[in-house]
Amino acid sequence: MSETDVHGEAVDWESEDEDSDDSEEQEEGYTSPSQPPSSWNFDKDRHLVYLQMMYELLPHHYQSQEINRLTLAHFIISGLHFLGATDRVRLSLCFSLFSVSVDKDVVAKWVLSFQAFPSNRASLKEGEFYGFYGSRSSQFPIDENGDLTHNNSHLASTYCALAILKVIGHDLSTIDSESLLLSMKNLQQDDGSFMPTHTGGETDLRFVYCAAAICDMLGDWSGMDKEKAKNYILNCQSYDGGFGLIPGSESHARILCELADKIVTELVTKDGGGTYCAIASLRLMGFIGADLLSNDSSSSILDPSLLLNWSLQRQASDGGFQGRTNKRSDTCYAFWIGAVLKLIGGDAFIDKIALRQFLLSCQSKYGGFSKYPGALPDLYHSYYGYTAFSFLEEPGLSPLCPELGLPLLTALGI
């Protein structure tokens, strides 16, 4: 069977218009939800084969995602960790991106090679951000004076880089976190939001979350003004209880994973949403606890009952979760909304049997998960399918840290 037969065009994670007519089921790569999945059980072995294949050689359809190499590596390496196969993770610097010939030390060396460094301490206050690049194509050499002429390091890529390093057990204290965090403050705006890179870009909850996750993983909150960030987040809560990406926008669960471009377009843009970014950030910063729903709502910094109601309404009749009102269920929302409910202590109200059935209908016979039932799998939806099954306490999977979207023991540094 050819590569195209297995992978199709599924790498175009969110190509369709989110506002298109949901009754249109003839879009490319989509078949009726009535089509049975390959198995009504979580097929761990097939998923291991799928990720192993992806790390050995990515299909040619991923060439357009070269700018997001760190993101793709994060999905594969962290996915293998959820499946309990971290000892097999090895990364190659060759064109194929992944190979079984190198060990975790090479993974760390490869990831660390993407960090940007200032030419001197004074340059840290000149407005640039010294985080991680998303790929070699966004990494430019220094000039004859040792200065970076084009610094394209990105908050989302930095999140992915640190996530990979934590998953493989690398000691993050060896990173130049002082330069990273001091320069990250340059990205925070007066209203508390963050730009993804010093050259500009949208400012919204996606990058507030990336900044909070970076500080948490590094164990140092000097890189952001938490009080400003909190106020910005609270200004994004809508009348219905959910959160939009910016103040006054529609509530949704999509989190543009532009964790580079597409990840922040996937992870944080539309897919995991404003609501996840808001709640996870507040939890990471220590402004809300796990007992949010049991506390007196009058003393809470947000309206927990409205948030619970909005989140529970996102579980559709097919058992899956939708990102916004009147949208189709999608594999990744099982994490984005499920994690919100877990973080606020409302996950007991989820119909987990129905959710599991929906997710299994998106499980591919090739391994991995698709966005919708009957479509082809891709790395993005596969990874968040694994996190969703971890959330559902699937036997044999590593437990989930909902705040970071990473394996729990990894997040704890164990």
Coordinates of C-alpha atoms in Angstrom, one line a residue, residues 82 321 334-335 337-343 347-348 350 352 355 385-394 397-400 402:
F82 CA 1.8 8.4 26.6
F321 CA -17.0 17.3 22.0
A334 CA -12.0 15.7 23.8
F335 CA -8.8 17.0 25.3
I337 CA -12.9 20.6 26.7
G338 CA -12.2 17.5 28.8
A339 CA -9.1 19.1 30.3
V340 CA -11.1 22.2 31.2
L341 CA -13.7 20.1 33.0
K342 CA -10.9 18.1 34.7
L343 CA -9.2 21.3 35.8
D347 CA -15.2 15.9 34.7
A348 CA -17.6 13.6 36.7
I350 CA -18.9 13.9 31.3
K352 CA -17.3 9.1 29.3
L355 CA -17.0 10.0 24.5
G385 CA -6.6 11.4 20.9
Y386 CA -3.9 9.8 23.1
T387 CA -4.2 12.6 25.7
A388 CA -8.0 12.1 25.6
F389 CA -7.7 8.4 26.3
S390 CA -5.2 9.1 29.0
F391 CA -7.8 11.5 30.5
L392 CA -10.3 8.6 30.3
E393 CA -7.8 6.4 32.2
E394 CA -7.2 3.9 29.5
L397 CA -1.3 4.8 29.1
S398 CA 0.6 7.3 31.1
P399 CA -1.7 9.6 33.3
L400 CA -2.3 13.1 32.0
P402 CA -4.2 18.6 32.0

